[in-house]
Amino acid sequence: MYRSILIQVEDFSLDAALAELKMQSGLAGGLCFFTGAVRNSNLDEAVGGLYLEHYPGMTERQLDQIVDEAARRWTLHGAMVVHRIGHLKPGDNIVLVAVSASHRGEAFDACEMIMDYLKTNATFWKKESIPDGYRWVEARSSDEAKATAWDA
Amino acid sequence: MYRSILIQVEDFSLDAALAELKMQSGLAGGLCFFTGAVRNSNLDEAVGGLYLEHYPGMTERQLDQIVDEAARRWTLHGAMVVHRIGHLKPGDNIVLVAVSASHRGEAFDACEMIMDYLKTNATFWKKESIPDGYRWVEARSSDEAKATAWDA
Amino acid sequence: MKVLFFAALRETMGRSEIEIVLEAPTTVGALKSMIKLPNGETLNAVSRTQSIMAAVDQEMVDDLAMVSVASEVAFFPPVTGG
Amino acid sequence: MKVLFFAALRETMGRSEIEIVLEAPTTVGALKSMIKLPNGETLNAVSRTQSIMAAVDQEMVDDLAMVSVASEVAFFPPVTGG
């Protein structure tokens, strides 16, 4: 199974990820992509931008383990994770998860599980700029619930 | 809610779809994309290519109704469907479904439901070239089961 | 009225479209008995051994659906898109 | 041994990294009692009112986990990526 895990300041391209999965992981019939983008509001306050930091080394390892877990559950051809760090504006891409599989149901499930686990199990932190200054984003229990639902 | 439904010979771009959804449907936090591609084998036979035909007019109407149904079930910002027709080679893109929503779970569910309904409820037909000549692809009961599972 | 054929059924019929003059409204099932393949079999006979779907004015219907003298009717195999 | 801080906790600590010389292996919980914030409070006291996660050698652990004299330990708030 092909895999690629990248943490980078630069933006990413879905078309490039599609081409990479096709080239590296054989002719899979179904490819699922998820992209998270910076919203312009959160908790009823305008958000002017986001600063993202991570724990270098540990984060890559966690993402690798998350992809392992997806590959254990479903037959995948390839999986890619790209997560941006640094300063981002509303509308900017934050994260890309891309999965290729023979069957579309497996591509959807694996892509969603990787996203759900990434939200709660990878050492990234977001700080958002709001009219009053800055605030660190707090973890949400709904994300925790989504991640643990995969173990039910 | 923004929507776009296209049936075309030309290939599509996921990056263009991402940009279109962001521009037309506001700053959604979660965007899910599914791409189906031509495989190089089916039922243990090598597939050299695919010919796709559709029922002009009716197909667009069905896709529109499928998007209606997704929009009824989930709060979506935008939904796009692009389906190619004509002659395609192994590895070529066939279909793109792209959905933007505030919450990632809704984007995943809506994207998968649209794909499942499209498979069984839109008037497209595939003919594949195999070593012996050509054969029309037969509908699969597993696709029917996936589509009806959304009503459970 | 116009009758359209798609995919494998278009090839079996040897054409994509025929015109039928109906004197009065009828059912999809009755229309199937009026349409003959090049080998002389009726579409109705064929539909006993293979699955044939029907649409009237671009809506999926069953054999009991009514066909008006100005309807667009289509017959085709189960769909295989995506 | 090296102790790292991330995100809000890095800002509270006023630094991203400190060096601590351990004479013998200890637990994450004991280490938290040794680390003081600029205001004099221990990390252990802070962790009673706000959630602080810990990693030893880049694996998530709880307070009972052992820390060797050469470990890389990190403390940080709950994660918010994606």
Coordinates of C-alpha atoms in Angstrom, one line a residue:
Chain A
M1 CA 0.0 0.0 0.0
Y2 CA 1.3 3.5 -0.9
R3 CA 1.4 6.1 1.8
S4 CA 2.5 9.7 2.1
I5 CA 2.4 11.9 5.2
L6 CA 3.4 15.5 4.9
I7 CA 3.4 18.4 7.4
Q8 CA 4.1 21.6 5.5
V9 CA 3.6 25.4 5.3
E10 CA 2.8 25.2 1.6
D11 CA -0.7 24.7 0.1
F12 CA -1.5 21.3 -1.5
S13 CA -3.3 20.3 -4.7
L14 CA -6.1 17.7 -4.9
D15 CA -5.3 17.1 -8.6
A16 CA -1.7 16.4 -7.7
A17 CA -2.8 14.0 -4.9
L18 CA -5.2 12.2 -7.3
A19 CA -2.4 11.8 -9.9
E20 CA 0.0 10.6 -7.2
L21 CA -2.4 8.0 -5.9
K22 CA -3.2 6.8 -9.4
M23 CA 0.5 6.5 -10.3
Q24 CA 1.7 5.0 -7.0
S25 CA -1.1 2.8 -5.9
G26 CA -2.4 1.1 -9.0
L27 CA -5.7 1.7 -10.8
A28 CA -8.1 1.9 -7.8
G29 CA -11.8 2.4 -8.8
G30 CA -12.6 4.7 -5.9
L31 CA -10.8 7.7 -4.5
C32 CA -12.1 9.8 -1.6
F33 CA -10.7 13.2 -0.6
F34 CA -11.4 15.4 2.4
T35 CA -10.3 19.0 2.7
G36 CA -10.7 21.1 5.8
A37 CA -10.5 24.8 5.3
V38 CA -10.3 27.8 7.6
R39 CA -13.7 29.2 8.4
N40 CA -14.3 33.0 8.9
S41 CA -16.1 32.5 12.2
N42 CA -16.0 30.2 15.3
L43 CA -18.2 30.3 18.4
D44 CA -20.0 33.4 17.0
E45 CA -16.9 35.4 16.7
A46 CA -15.2 36.6 13.4
V47 CA -12.0 34.8 12.7
G48 CA -9.4 36.7 10.9
G49 CA -6.8 34.0 10.6
L50 CA -5.3 30.9 12.1
Y51 CA -1.9 29.9 13.4
L52 CA -1.2 26.2 13.5
E53 CA 1.7 24.6 15.3
H54 CA 2.6 20.9 15.8
Y55 CA 5.1 18.7 17.7
P56 CA 7.7 17.8 15.0
G57 CA 8.4 14.1 14.9
M58 CA 5.6 13.0 17.1
T59 CA 2.9 14.2 14.8
E60 CA 4.3 12.4 11.8
R61 CA 4.5 9.2 13.9
Q62 CA 0.9 9.6 15.0
L63 CA -0.4 10.2 11.5
D64 CA 1.6 7.1 10.4
Q65 CA -0.1 5.0 13.1
I66 CA -3.5 6.4 12.1
V67 CA -3.0 5.3 8.5
D68 CA -1.8 1.9 9.8
E69 CA -5.1 1.5 11.7
A70 CA -7.1 2.4 8.5
A71 CA -5.1 -0.1 6.5
R72 CA -5.8 -2.7 9.1
R73 CA -9.5 -2.2 8.8
W74 CA -9.9 -1.8 5.1
T75 CA -8.2 -2.9 1.9
L76 CA -6.6 0.3 0.7
H77 CA -4.4 1.0 -2.3
G78 CA -3.0 4.2 -1.0
A79 CA -3.5 6.9 1.6
M80 CA -2.1 10.4 1.8
V81 CA -2.2 13.0 4.6
V82 CA -1.1 16.6 4.1
H83 CA -1.5 19.0 7.0
R84 CA -0.4 22.6 6.9
I85 CA 1.2 24.6 9.7
G86 CA 1.9 28.3 10.2
H87 CA -0.3 31.3 9.4
L88 CA -3.5 30.7 7.4
K89 CA -6.3 33.0 6.3
P90 CA -10.1 32.2 6.1
G91 CA -10.7 30.0 3.1
D92 CA -7.2 28.6 3.1
N93 CA -6.8 24.8 3.1
I94 CA -5.7 23.2 6.3
V95 CA -5.7 19.5 5.8
L96 CA -6.0 17.0 3.0
V97 CA -6.7 13.3 3.5
A98 CA -6.8 11.2 0.3
V99 CA -7.6 7.5 0.1
S100 CA -7.8 5.1 -2.9
A101 CA -9.4 1.7 -2.7
S102 CA -11.1 -0.8 -5.0
H103 CA -14.5 -0.2 -3.5
R104 CA -15.9 3.3 -2.9
G105 CA -17.3 2.4 0.5
E106 CA -13.9 1.5 1.8
A107 CA -12.4 4.7 0.4
F108 CA -15.1 6.8 2.2
D109 CA -14.9 5.0 5.5
A110 CA -11.0 5.0 5.6
C111 CA -10.9 8.7 4.7
E112 CA -13.4 9.7 7.4
M113 CA -11.8 7.5 10.0
I114 CA -8.4 9.1 9.3
M115 CA -9.9 12.6 9.6
D116 CA -11.7 11.7 12.9
Y117 CA -8.6 10.2 14.4
L118 CA -6.4 13.1 13.2
K119 CA -8.7 15.5 15.0
T120 CA -8.2 13.9 18.4
N121 CA -4.9 12.0 18.1
A122 CA -2.4 14.1 16.3
T123 CA -0.4 16.9 18.0
F124 CA -1.6 20.0 16.2
W125 CA -2.8 23.1 17.9
K126 CA -4.8 26.0 16.4
K127 CA -4.7 29.6 17.6
E128 CA -7.2 32.0 16.0
S129 CA -7.2 35.7 15.7
I130 CA -10.5 37.3 16.7
P131 CA -11.5 41.0 17.0
D132 CA -10.2 41.1 20.7
G133 CA -6.8 39.5 19.9
Y134 CA -6.0 35.8 19.9
R135 CA -7.3 32.6 21.4
W136 CA -6.2 29.0 21.4
V137 CA -8.9 26.8 20.0
E138 CA -10.3 24.3 22.5
A139 CA -10.8 20.7 21.8
R140 CA -14.4 19.6 21.2
S141 CA -16.1 16.7 22.9
S142 CA -18.0 16.1 19.7
D143 CA -14.7 15.3 17.9
E144 CA -13.8 12.9 20.7
A145 CA -17.1 11.2 20.3
K146 CA -16.7 10.8 16.5
A147 CA -13.3 9.3 17.0
T148 CA -14.3 6.8 19.6
A149 CA -17.4 5.8 17.6
W150 CA -15.0 3.9 15.2
D151 CA -14.3 1.5 18.1
A152 CA -17.9 0.7 18.7
Chain B
M1 CA -27.2 26.2 -1.4
Y2 CA -24.9 26.2 -4.5
R3 CA -25.2 23.3 -7.0
S4 CA -23.7 22.4 -10.3
I5 CA -24.5 19.3 -12.4
L6 CA -22.5 18.6 -15.5
I7 CA -22.4 15.7 -17.9
Q8 CA -19.5 16.2 -20.3
V9 CA -16.9 14.5 -22.4
E10 CA -14.0 16.5 -20.9
D11 CA -12.1 15.7 -17.8
F12 CA -12.6 17.6 -14.6
S13 CA -10.3 19.2 -12.0
L14 CA -10.7 18.6 -8.3
D15 CA -8.8 21.8 -7.5
A16 CA -11.2 23.8 -9.7
A17 CA -14.2 22.1 -8.0
L18 CA -12.7 23.1 -4.6
A19 CA -12.2 26.7 -5.7
E20 CA -15.7 26.8 -7.1
L21 CA -17.3 25.5 -3.9
K22 CA -15.3 27.9 -1.8
M23 CA -16.2 30.8 -4.0
Q24 CA -19.9 30.0 -4.5
S25 CA -21.0 28.4 -1.3
G26 CA -19.3 30.4 1.4
L27 CA -16.5 29.3 3.7
A28 CA -17.5 25.8 4.6
G29 CA -15.2 24.0 7.0
G30 CA -15.4 20.6 5.4
L31 CA -15.3 19.5 1.8
C32 CA -15.6 15.9 0.6
F33 CA -14.8 14.7 -2.9
F34 CA -15.2 11.3 -4.5
T35 CA -13.7 10.4 -7.8
G36 CA -14.4 7.2 -9.6
A37 CA -11.8 6.1 -12.2
V38 CA -11.7 3.4 -14.9
R39 CA -10.1 0.2 -13.6
N40 CA -8.0 -2.0 -15.9
S41 CA -9.9 -5.2 -15.1
N42 CA -13.4 -6.3 -14.2
L43 CA -14.8 -9.8 -13.5
D44 CA -11.3 -11.2 -14.0
E45 CA -10.9 -9.9 -17.5
A46 CA -8.6 -7.1 -18.7
V47 CA -10.4 -3.9 -19.6
G48 CA -8.9 -1.9 -22.3
G49 CA -11.4 1.0 -22.1
L50 CA -14.9 2.1 -21.4
Y51 CA -17.7 3.7 -23.5
L52 CA -20.2 5.6 -21.4
E53 CA -23.6 6.7 -22.7
H54 CA -26.5 8.5 -21.0
Y55 CA -30.1 9.6 -21.6
P56 CA -29.8 13.4 -22.2
G57 CA -32.2 15.4 -20.2
M58 CA -33.4 12.7 -17.9
T59 CA -30.0 12.0 -16.4
E60 CA -29.5 15.7 -15.4
R61 CA -33.0 15.7 -13.9
Q62 CA -32.2 12.6 -11.9
L63 CA -28.9 14.0 -10.6
D64 CA -30.7 17.1 -9.6
Q65 CA -33.3 15.1 -7.6
I66 CA -30.4 13.1 -6.0
V67 CA -28.8 16.4 -4.8
D68 CA -32.2 17.6 -3.6
E69 CA -32.5 14.5 -1.5
A70 CA -29.0 15.0 0.0
A71 CA -29.9 18.7 0.7
R72 CA -33.1 17.6 2.5
R73 CA -31.1 15.2 4.8
W74 CA -28.1 17.4 5.6
T75 CA -27.2 21.1 5.9
L76 CA -25.0 21.6 2.8
H77 CA -23.3 24.7 1.5
G78 CA -22.8 23.3 -2.0
A79 CA -22.8 20.1 -4.1
M80 CA -21.3 19.4 -7.5
V81 CA -21.6 16.4 -9.7
V82 CA -19.6 16.0 -12.9
H83 CA -20.0 12.8 -14.9
R84 CA -18.1 12.0 -18.1
I85 CA -19.5 10.3 -21.1
G86 CA -17.9 8.9 -24.3
H87 CA -14.7 6.9 -24.6
L88 CA -12.4 6.5 -21.6
K89 CA -9.2 4.7 -20.9
P90 CA -8.1 2.8 -17.8
G91 CA -7.1 5.3 -15.2
D92 CA -9.3 8.1 -16.6
N93 CA -11.7 9.9 -14.3
I94 CA -15.4 8.9 -14.7
V95 CA -17.2 10.9 -12.0
L96 CA -16.7 13.6 -9.4
V97 CA -19.0 14.3 -6.5
A98 CA -18.0 17.3 -4.4
V99 CA -19.8 18.5 -1.3
S100 CA -19.1 21.3 1.1
A101 CA -20.7 21.6 4.6
S102 CA -20.0 23.2 8.0
H103 CA -19.4 19.8 9.5
R104 CA -17.2 17.1 8.1
G105 CA -19.6 14.3 8.9
E106 CA -22.3 15.9 6.8
A107 CA -19.9 16.4 3.9
F108 CA -18.8 12.7 4.0
D109 CA -22.4 11.4 4.3
A110 CA -23.9 13.6 1.6
C111 CA -21.0 12.8 -0.8
E112 CA -21.4 9.0 -0.3
M113 CA -25.2 9.1 -0.5
I114 CA -25.0 11.0 -3.8
M115 CA -22.5 8.5 -5.2
D116 CA -24.7 5.5 -4.0
Y117 CA -27.8 7.0 -5.6
L118 CA -26.0 8.0 -8.7
K119 CA -24.9 4.4 -9.2
T120 CA -28.5 3.0 -9.2
N121 CA -30.7 6.0 -10.1
A122 CA -29.1 7.9 -12.9
T123 CA -29.4 6.8 -16.6
F124 CA -25.8 6.1 -17.5
W125 CA -24.6 2.9 -19.1
K126 CA -21.0 1.5 -19.4
K127 CA -19.7 -0.7 -22.2
E128 CA -16.2 -2.1 -21.7
S129 CA -13.7 -3.4 -24.2
I130 CA -12.3 -6.7 -23.2
P131 CA -9.8 -9.1 -25.1
D132 CA -12.8 -10.8 -26.8
G133 CA -14.5 -7.6 -28.0
Y134 CA -17.1 -5.6 -26.0
R135 CA -19.6 -6.2 -23.3
W136 CA -22.2 -4.0 -21.5
V137 CA -21.5 -3.8 -17.8
E138 CA -24.2 -5.4 -15.7
A139 CA -25.8 -3.7 -12.8
R140 CA -24.7 -5.0 -9.4
S141 CA -27.0 -6.0 -6.6
S142 CA -24.4 -4.7 -4.1
D143 CA -24.9 -1.2 -5.5
E144 CA -28.6 -1.6 -5.1
A145 CA -28.1 -2.7 -1.5
K146 CA -25.9 0.3 -0.8
A147 CA -28.4 2.8 -2.2
T148 CA -31.4 1.3 -0.3
A149 CA -29.4 1.2 2.9
W150 CA -29.8 5.0 3.1
D151 CA -33.5 4.5 3.6
A152 CA -33.1 2.2 6.5
Chain C
M1 CA -45.1 9.6 -29.9
K2 CA -41.4 8.9 -29.6
V3 CA -39.8 5.7 -28.2
L4 CA -36.1 5.8 -27.3
F5 CA -33.7 2.9 -26.7
F6 CA -30.4 3.0 -24.8
A7 CA -27.3 0.9 -24.3
A8 CA -27.5 -2.9 -25.0
L9 CA -31.2 -2.5 -25.9
R10 CA -30.4 0.2 -28.5
E11 CA -28.0 -2.3 -30.1
T12 CA -30.5 -5.1 -30.0
M13 CA -33.1 -2.9 -31.6
G14 CA -30.6 -1.7 -34.2
R15 CA -31.8 1.9 -33.7
S16 CA -32.0 4.5 -31.0
E17 CA -35.5 5.9 -31.7
I18 CA -38.8 5.0 -33.3
E19 CA -42.0 6.9 -33.9
I20 CA -45.3 5.2 -33.0
V21 CA -48.7 6.7 -33.8
L22 CA -51.0 6.0 -30.8
E23 CA -54.8 6.4 -31.4
A24 CA -55.5 6.5 -27.7
P25 CA -53.5 6.6 -24.4
T26 CA -52.2 3.1 -23.4
T27 CA -50.0 1.5 -20.8
V28 CA -46.2 0.9 -20.9
G29 CA -46.9 -2.8 -20.8
A30 CA -49.2 -2.6 -23.8
L31 CA -46.6 -0.5 -25.7
K32 CA -44.0 -3.2 -25.0
S33 CA -46.3 -5.7 -26.8
M34 CA -46.5 -3.4 -29.8
I35 CA -42.7 -3.0 -30.2
K36 CA -40.9 -5.7 -32.2
L37 CA -37.2 -6.5 -32.3
P38 CA -35.5 -7.1 -35.7
N39 CA -35.9 -10.9 -34.9
G40 CA -39.7 -10.5 -34.6
E41 CA -39.9 -11.0 -30.9
T42 CA -41.8 -8.3 -28.9
L43 CA -40.1 -6.2 -26.3
N44 CA -42.6 -7.7 -23.9
A45 CA -41.3 -11.2 -24.6
V46 CA -37.7 -10.0 -24.2
S47 CA -38.5 -8.4 -20.8
R48 CA -39.5 -11.8 -19.4
T49 CA -35.9 -13.0 -19.6
Q50 CA -34.0 -9.8 -19.2
S51 CA -34.5 -6.7 -17.0
I52 CA -35.8 -3.7 -19.1
M53 CA -36.6 -0.4 -17.4
A54 CA -39.0 2.2 -18.7
A55 CA -39.3 5.9 -18.4
V56 CA -42.3 8.1 -19.5
D57 CA -41.5 11.7 -20.1
Q58 CA -38.1 11.1 -18.3
E59 CA -39.5 9.7 -15.1
M60 CA -38.9 6.0 -14.2
V61 CA -42.2 4.0 -14.3
D62 CA -43.5 0.5 -14.2
D63 CA -45.6 -1.4 -16.8
L64 CA -48.9 0.0 -15.5
A65 CA -47.9 3.6 -16.1
M66 CA -50.0 5.5 -18.8
V67 CA -48.5 6.6 -22.0
S68 CA -50.2 9.6 -23.8
V69 CA -50.2 10.0 -27.6
A70 CA -47.5 12.7 -27.2
S71 CA -45.3 11.0 -24.5
E72 CA -41.6 10.4 -24.8
V73 CA -41.1 6.8 -23.7
A74 CA -37.7 5.2 -23.2
F75 CA -36.6 1.6 -22.6
F76 CA -33.2 0.6 -21.3
P77 CA -31.3 -1.9 -19.2
P78 CA -30.5 -1.3 -15.5
V79 CA -28.2 1.6 -15.2
T80 CA -24.4 1.3 -14.6
G81 CA -23.0 4.8 -14.1
G82 CA -20.5 6.2 -11.6
Chain D
M1 CA 16.6 15.3 30.0
K2 CA 14.5 17.6 27.8
V3 CA 11.0 18.9 28.5
L4 CA 9.0 20.5 25.7
F5 CA 5.9 22.7 25.9
F6 CA 3.4 23.4 23.1
A7 CA 0.7 25.8 22.2
A8 CA -1.1 27.7 25.1
L9 CA 1.2 25.9 27.6
R10 CA 4.3 27.1 25.8
E11 CA 3.0 30.6 26.1
T12 CA 2.1 30.2 29.8
M13 CA 5.6 28.8 30.5
G14 CA 7.2 31.6 28.5
R15 CA 9.5 29.0 26.8
S16 CA 9.3 26.0 24.5
E17 CA 11.9 23.8 26.2
I18 CA 13.7 23.3 29.5
E19 CA 16.5 21.0 30.6
I20 CA 16.1 19.0 33.8
V21 CA 18.8 16.9 35.3
L22 CA 17.2 13.8 36.8
E23 CA 19.2 11.7 39.2
A24 CA 17.0 8.7 38.8
P25 CA 14.0 7.6 36.7
T26 CA 10.7 9.1 37.9
T27 CA 7.1 9.4 36.9
V28 CA 5.4 11.9 34.7
G29 CA 3.3 13.0 37.7
A30 CA 6.4 13.6 39.8
L31 CA 8.0 15.5 37.0
K32 CA 4.9 17.8 36.9
S33 CA 5.5 18.7 40.5
M34 CA 9.1 19.7 39.8
I35 CA 8.2 22.1 36.9
K36 CA 7.2 25.6 37.9
L37 CA 5.4 28.2 35.9
P38 CA 6.7 31.8 35.9
N39 CA 4.1 32.6 38.6
G40 CA 5.5 29.9 40.9
E41 CA 2.7 27.4 40.5
T42 CA 3.7 23.9 39.7
L43 CA 2.5 22.2 36.5
N44 CA 0.9 19.7 38.7
A45 CA -1.3 22.3 40.3
V46 CA -2.2 23.8 36.9
S47 CA -3.2 20.4 35.7
R48 CA -5.9 20.2 38.3
T49 CA -7.9 23.0 36.7
Q50 CA -7.0 22.6 33.0
S51 CA -6.4 19.6 30.8
I52 CA -2.7 18.9 30.2
M53 CA -1.5 16.0 28.1
A54 CA 1.9 14.3 28.3
A55 CA 4.1 12.4 26.0
V56 CA 7.3 10.5 26.8
D57 CA 9.6 9.9 23.9
Q58 CA 6.8 11.0 21.5
E59 CA 4.2 8.6 22.8
M60 CA 1.1 9.8 24.7
V61 CA 1.2 8.7 28.3
D62 CA -0.6 9.2 31.7
D63 CA 0.9 10.5 35.0
L64 CA 2.0 7.0 36.0
A65 CA 4.3 6.6 33.0
M66 CA 8.1 6.4 33.8
V67 CA 10.5 9.0 32.7
S68 CA 14.1 8.0 32.3
V69 CA 17.1 10.4 32.8
A70 CA 17.4 10.6 29.0
S71 CA 13.7 10.8 28.0
E72 CA 12.1 13.5 25.8
V73 CA 9.0 14.6 27.7
A74 CA 6.4 17.0 26.3
F75 CA 3.4 18.7 27.9
F76 CA 0.6 20.3 25.9
P77 CA -3.1 21.1 25.9
P78 CA -5.6 18.8 24.1
V79 CA -5.0 18.7 20.4
T80 CA -7.0 20.8 17.9
G81 CA -5.7 19.9 14.4
G82 CA -7.6 19.1 11.2

